[in-house]
CSV table of C-alpha atoms in Angstrom, one decimal:
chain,number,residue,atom,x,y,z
A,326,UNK,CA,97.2,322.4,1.7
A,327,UNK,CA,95.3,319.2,2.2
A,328,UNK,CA,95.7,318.0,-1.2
A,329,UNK,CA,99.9,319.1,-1.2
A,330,UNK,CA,99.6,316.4,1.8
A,331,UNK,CA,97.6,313.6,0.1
A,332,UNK,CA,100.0,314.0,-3.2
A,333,UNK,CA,102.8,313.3,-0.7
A,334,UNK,CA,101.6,310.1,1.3
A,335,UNK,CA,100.6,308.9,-2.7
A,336,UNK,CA,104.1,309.2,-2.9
A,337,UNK,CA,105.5,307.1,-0.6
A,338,UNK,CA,107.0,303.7,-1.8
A,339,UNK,CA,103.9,301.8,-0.5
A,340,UNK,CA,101.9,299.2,-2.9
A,341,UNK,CA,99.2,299.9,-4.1
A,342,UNK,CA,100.0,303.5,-3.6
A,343,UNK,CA,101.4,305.7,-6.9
A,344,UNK,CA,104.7,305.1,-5.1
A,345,UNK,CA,105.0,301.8,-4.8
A,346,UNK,CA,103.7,301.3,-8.2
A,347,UNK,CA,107.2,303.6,-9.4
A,348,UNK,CA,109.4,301.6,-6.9
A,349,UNK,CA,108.0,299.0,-8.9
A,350,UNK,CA,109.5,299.9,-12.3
A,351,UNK,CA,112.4,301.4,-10.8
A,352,UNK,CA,113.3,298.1,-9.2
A,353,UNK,CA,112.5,296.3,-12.4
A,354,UNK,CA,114.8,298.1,-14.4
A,355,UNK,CA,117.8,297.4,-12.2
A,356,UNK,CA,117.0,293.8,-11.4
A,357,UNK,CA,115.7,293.2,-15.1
A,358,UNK,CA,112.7,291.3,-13.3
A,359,UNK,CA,109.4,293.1,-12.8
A,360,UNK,CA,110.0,293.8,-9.8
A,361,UNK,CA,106.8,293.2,-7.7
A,362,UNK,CA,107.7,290.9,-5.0
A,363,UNK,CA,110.8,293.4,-3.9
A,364,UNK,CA,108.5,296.3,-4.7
A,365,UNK,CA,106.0,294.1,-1.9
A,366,UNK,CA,108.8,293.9,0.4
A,367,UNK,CA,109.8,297.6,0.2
A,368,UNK,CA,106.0,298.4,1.3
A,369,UNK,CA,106.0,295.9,4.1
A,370,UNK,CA,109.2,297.6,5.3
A,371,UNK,CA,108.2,301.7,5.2
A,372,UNK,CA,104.6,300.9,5.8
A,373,UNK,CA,105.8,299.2,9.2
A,374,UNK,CA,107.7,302.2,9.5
A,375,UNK,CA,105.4,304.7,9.5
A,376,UNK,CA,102.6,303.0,11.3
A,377,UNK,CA,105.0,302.9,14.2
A,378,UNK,CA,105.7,306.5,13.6
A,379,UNK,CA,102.2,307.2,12.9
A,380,UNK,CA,101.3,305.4,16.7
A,381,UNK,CA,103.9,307.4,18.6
A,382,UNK,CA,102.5,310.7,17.2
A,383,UNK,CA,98.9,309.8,18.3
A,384,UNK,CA,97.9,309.7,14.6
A,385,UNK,CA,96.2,305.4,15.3
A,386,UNK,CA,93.8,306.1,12.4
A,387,UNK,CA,96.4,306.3,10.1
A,388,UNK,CA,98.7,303.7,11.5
A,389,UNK,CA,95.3,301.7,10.9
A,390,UNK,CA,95.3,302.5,6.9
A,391,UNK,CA,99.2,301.8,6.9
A,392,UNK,CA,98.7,298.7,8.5
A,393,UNK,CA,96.2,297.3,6.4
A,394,UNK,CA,98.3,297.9,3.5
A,395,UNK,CA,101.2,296.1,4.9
A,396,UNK,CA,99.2,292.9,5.4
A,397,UNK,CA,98.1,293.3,1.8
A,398,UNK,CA,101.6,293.3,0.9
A,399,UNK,CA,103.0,290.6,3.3
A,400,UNK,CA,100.0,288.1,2.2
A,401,UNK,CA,101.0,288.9,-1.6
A,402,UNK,CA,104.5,287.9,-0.6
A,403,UNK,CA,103.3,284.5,1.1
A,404,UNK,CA,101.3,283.8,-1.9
A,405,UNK,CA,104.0,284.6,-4.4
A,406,UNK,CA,103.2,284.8,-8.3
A,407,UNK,CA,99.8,282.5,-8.0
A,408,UNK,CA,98.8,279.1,-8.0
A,409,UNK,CA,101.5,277.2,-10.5
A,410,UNK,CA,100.5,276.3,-13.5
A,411,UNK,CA,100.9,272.3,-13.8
């Protein structure tokens, strides 16, 4: 039943998670973009989420893993697409 569970959190719309690599594609095919820096944003928002859900329910270890994650995500975002090309 452990692995049922892992399968799920892959699931969840999180970069760099399976999930957040298909909220990704989904978002690029709506916004005809590529659909990375939303697909960032998405992460920072239901990773925040959760580790708040995961701190209320006593779970700090994985509010710890969610959390680094959404810093991952919210320094992408700072950085944008790279250093311009001049």
């Amino acid at each position: 039943t452990s692995s049922i569970w892992w399968a799920i959190i892959n699931l969840l719309p999180i970069y760099p998670l399976d999930g957040g690599r298909i909220a990704q594609h989904v978002i690029g095919i709506y916004r005809r973009t590529d659909g990375l820096m939303e697909a960032h944003a998405v992460s920072a928002v239901v990773g925040i989420a959760l580790a708040f859900w995961c701190i209320t329910n006593g779970m700090e270890l994985n509010a710890l893993f969610l959390a680094s994650m959404v810093m991952n995500n919210i320094q992408t975002i700072q950085g944008g697409y790279g250093p311009r090309n001049w």
